[in-house]
Amino acid sequence: MSFPSCVIIFVFCLCTLVGLQITSVGRGRGGTDSLSQKLHSENKGKTTELVVQGLSLVAVQGCHGKNHKDAASVRATHPIPAACGIYYFEVKIVSKGRDGYMGIGLSAQGVNMNRLPGWDKHSYGYHGDDGHSFCSSGTGQPYGPTFTTGDVIGCCVNLINNTCFYTKNGHSLGIAFTDLPSNLYPTVGLQTPGEIVDANFGQQPFVFDIEDYMREWRAKIQSTIKRFPIGDRLGEWQAMLQNMVSSYLVHHGYCSTATAFARVTDTTIQEEQTSIKNRQRIQKLVLAGRVGEAIEATQQLYPGLLEHNPNLLFMLKCRQFVEMVNGTDSEVRCFSARSPRSQDSYPGSPSLSPRHGSSNSHIHSTGADSPTCSNGVMSTKSKQSHSKYPALSSSSSSSSSSSPSSVNYSESNSTDSTKSQQHSSTSNQETSDSEMEMEAEHYPNGVLENSSTRIMNGTYKHEEILQTDESSMEDSCPQRQLCGGNHAATERMIQFGRELQILSEQLCREYGKNTVHKKMLQDAFSLLAYSDPWNCPVGQQLDPIQREPVCAALNSAILESQNLPKQPPLMLALGQASECLRLMARVGLGSCSFARVDDYLH
Amino acid sequence: MALLSRSRYTQEYICQIFSHCCKLQHWHSCGFKSLPQPLLCANGPDHQTILFNHGAVQSIAHLLVSASYKVRMQALKCFSVLAFENPQVSMTLVNVSVDGELLPQIFVKMLQRDKPIEMQLTSAKCLTSMCRAGAIRTDDPCIVLKTLPCLVRMCSKERLLEERVEGAETLAYLIETDVELQRIASITDHLIVMLADYFKYPSSVSAITDIKRLDHDLKHAHELRQAAFKLYASLGANDEDIRKKIIETENMMDRIVNGLSESSIKVRLAAVRCLHSLSRSVQQLRTSFQDHAVWKPLMKVLQNAPNEILVVASSTLCNLLLEFSPSKEPILESGAIELLCSLTQSENLALRVNGIWALMNMAFQAEQKIKSDILRGLSTEQLFQLLSDSDVNVLMKTLGLLRNLLSTRPHIDHIMSTHGKQIMQAVTLILEGEHNIEVKEQTLCILANIADGTTAKELIMTNDDILQKIKYYMSHSNAKLQLAAMFCISNLIWNEEEGSQERQDKLRDMGIVDILHKLSQSSDPNLCDKAKTALQQYLA
């Protein structure tokens, strides 16, 4: 057993003194994905000592460089991720040392680090002394020029076609390797004393114009997508596209648009007009935060639906509770001095324009372990919500006919309207405290599950509704108060909370424990633990955007009960495309980095 | 021109018209130039100049940033033809700016790899013209890191055949005179190997499977081959390592040899250019050129070829006739002397130079028969004709030929016995005429050679006129001429030879010894040494 007699020590560069962890930008995704990369060695030979500090590599002492076994290689800390599409790094030859036997390349995990890259299986290298390329073989192929002190050698891995080319001082030398395996590590090997190289993983500008190369591939992938052959069934293709659009419009209840579209394209709508309008009305109620009315309307129009969907009902009720806290649900609203506008003031046709863009960016950022549903589009717009308020109120709709201070409440369906009483804020505090105690019995603190198994049919952004709704709230009530600050309303809310608790327990008995329900309830009740629920850790529940998933679930359930697809095919296709890209990234198809669903949504 | 401010369709079409009227001229007149003498025909750049003088550059420049792709593209094309081999336009373009951005910067942006190929290629042509005109330095990053790599990419297999032809031709033009660019191009993307693919059309596959493709391939096959030859010629123009790499490319010499006998003049010309470029390598002359008997097809090309081919082919022949070239012998045997002598009578200056140059190389250390053949083939009349040629290059090479003919004593005596009178006449003529130092030096060297002959010496000793001239040049202000004259004297007074005493006496009487004494005090060590050696001959 012979160990290489080469001692390699990483020395500090001035730049690396700034921080030991040199973070470099993986050049694959245009800098969005950062990949921490530095040189690293697993070489543990007796006479070989490796100190990894920074990105500079020196072969110093005991290097005989007489035979191949005297070499030593180091590789980066991370393998090149396939999803980055195109990966590039450069190595500057600070000194060629005695003989300049230097190799720059790639190797898989487990490859012998006592040899220059290229000599062993799953190892690839370009050597400075002869300019040859070594493709897992002891004999090189004539490849490029030799390199020596002062030269900057770049190595580019194209994970789209699994090839690799090198650059010398910014000039591309042409393809060196094809059919590369995945999960290769950038690797540098030295053999004779005095050889010094610096690695650049993007912390400094590259000599070669890699951005330009990436531009070319982005354009290539995009044109491939554009020119993708769709077969000779062109007529059917057209019809299918029209159907997709039509079903999407119907699904979201864009009644008149759908009708107009059907007329122009000469297609038929599966669902009846009245049915669409009914769904539209219910959706509007949910989105306006009037969940109680929505439940009633659903029960009236689709008898049996909620009874068969206890989970949905529970979700709706939880939401209703949240809306009561918010002061928007009609059961508490009737107590309020302020009252919502009549329904007529809502925009006639919902101009809900689903925003898929942000939902997709969310998908890109989630790891593979997050339990997102596989055939839908997830939406958690938590971060946008609060910052949105000022913007919305400032651009409040001028079409609102109601002046904030004197609005007549024309539509009341609450039976508790007589209980209206004035309450001080201290009593408010007391009730919420007692509420906390009650809650604590059932839900120990600190159990916060992050899981989410909501299934959504797209996301809604009901800006106009929000605008009118929010503006009236904000204008009249600069400091938001629990249940609109009304004591009777608060009592009603607490009562409702108790009912909800009972419902939960009942469901638990009937169907067994449900962590999702538990979490939902816990989150909802937690709101009462804070003096200002809108600015508390669970405050995002009060964001009107949170109504969207509830609304979508209800809409889906109604459609399903009518034997209609619970998801519009358009959203299904979109979800599939996004999922497809994630799958590509997982199995190492690099082209996914240049094809993003976002690029095609405007 | 006034219409350029109209609608974008008008702009597009006007640019197109401008491009075409320049293009017709330039492809006819310019083509590819790698030879010392310009092939430009008189009205070549006329249209460029007319447009330029009417302010076309400024008017078209702002169209480069038009919203319409078609307008941008046509404006770009317009610039590529306006600037082609036109230093005036090219020099102007560098300083023109549109919306605060200089034209070279705009062109570089159009080179980006996600832009349409047509746009990349055309802007590379603009930058190439500007670089060749000297408006952009050859080491400017926009040439080295942008234009050159872009043009190499245009040569890749992924591009259309037309694009590959244009890319290779433009690149050949860009790197033609700059060895650093040649070196960079030679390592970029395996260009030398990539070019070998240009010879594979029509491919065997296309012949069987697809008639349409065969037709397409056939149409471009000639263009591809000539473009590849041109680019190889440029790549190998200066660097020995690159030449070696080119010749080591698969079947390269066979391809050149085949190219030499192709029916298309364009391909033949390019093949000869390529051969010429590679013939500058001593090593290759000795090896691959010999292995492939390159001289054979080359001699064939030299029969009845158009002048432009003759110029390059004869230039190549010059290299193949160098004394270390193994091709020298067979070339002589195939009647090269006659051919070269006829070239010296050509009206084309380059052909005259190449003809006499080749003869000069041929005469170097040649055997007596060859020398006699040359003299006979050339005739004394022609020799005098050449010595009175207006071109100094022709004169120098003719003198070089004479000097090579007059070397080794037996040859000197033999030639001087047959042509002595004429040669002495010619020498006198040159020494009396208005010529530069190099010409006079060369002539004095001829005299020194004559003085080395046994019997030939007498032709000088009996010619007082010549002796006075030698004496005059011994005291000339130019050290080179002094030295050359000293060689003559040395040869005349050398001791061991018959009749040296008489010669020494005669020269002493002429006052030569006094001059030698003076020169032995010279500060120039060469002169000093030479004078001292000469004086020793007197002492012995």
PDB file of C-alpha atoms in Angstrom, chain B residues 3 21 57 79 106 134 175 207 227 304 313 412 423 458 475-476 482 508 529:
ATOM      1  CA  LEU B   3     -37.136  58.699 -47.510  1.00  0.00           C
ATOM      2  CA  CYS B  21     -26.084  48.403 -54.843  1.00  0.00           C
ATOM      3  CA  VAL B  57     -23.865  56.417 -42.059  1.00  0.00           C
ATOM      4  CA  PHE B  79     -23.346  48.739 -42.688  1.00  0.00           C
ATOM      5  CA  ILE B 106     -24.332  48.164 -30.566  1.00  0.00           C
ATOM      6  CA  GLY B 134      -7.567  49.603 -38.377  1.00  0.00           C
ATOM      7  CA  ILE B 175      -7.311  36.797 -38.846  1.00  0.00           C
ATOM      8  CA  ALA B 207     -27.020  10.809 -51.940  1.00  0.00           C
ATOM      9  CA  ALA B 227     -14.182  28.662 -47.674  1.00  0.00           C
ATOM     10  CA  ASN B 304      -2.872  27.867 -68.515  1.00  0.00           C
ATOM     11  CA  ALA B 313       0.795  28.961 -57.461  1.00  0.00           C
ATOM     12  CA  ILE B 412      31.913  31.295 -62.233  1.00  0.00           C
ATOM     13  CA  ILE B 423      27.297  40.422 -67.197  1.00  0.00           C
ATOM     14  CA  GLU B 458      40.711  38.980 -65.384  1.00  0.00           C
ATOM     15  CA  SER B 475      35.392  54.869 -49.322  1.00  0.00           C
ATOM     16  CA  HIS B 476      31.602  55.089 -49.457  1.00  0.00           C
ATOM     17  CA  GLN B 482      32.394  49.352 -48.140  1.00  0.00           C
ATOM     18  CA  ARG B 508      48.523  49.357 -55.110  1.00  0.00           C
ATOM     19  CA  ASP B 529      39.339  43.119 -39.702  1.00  0.00           C
TER      20      ASP B 529
END
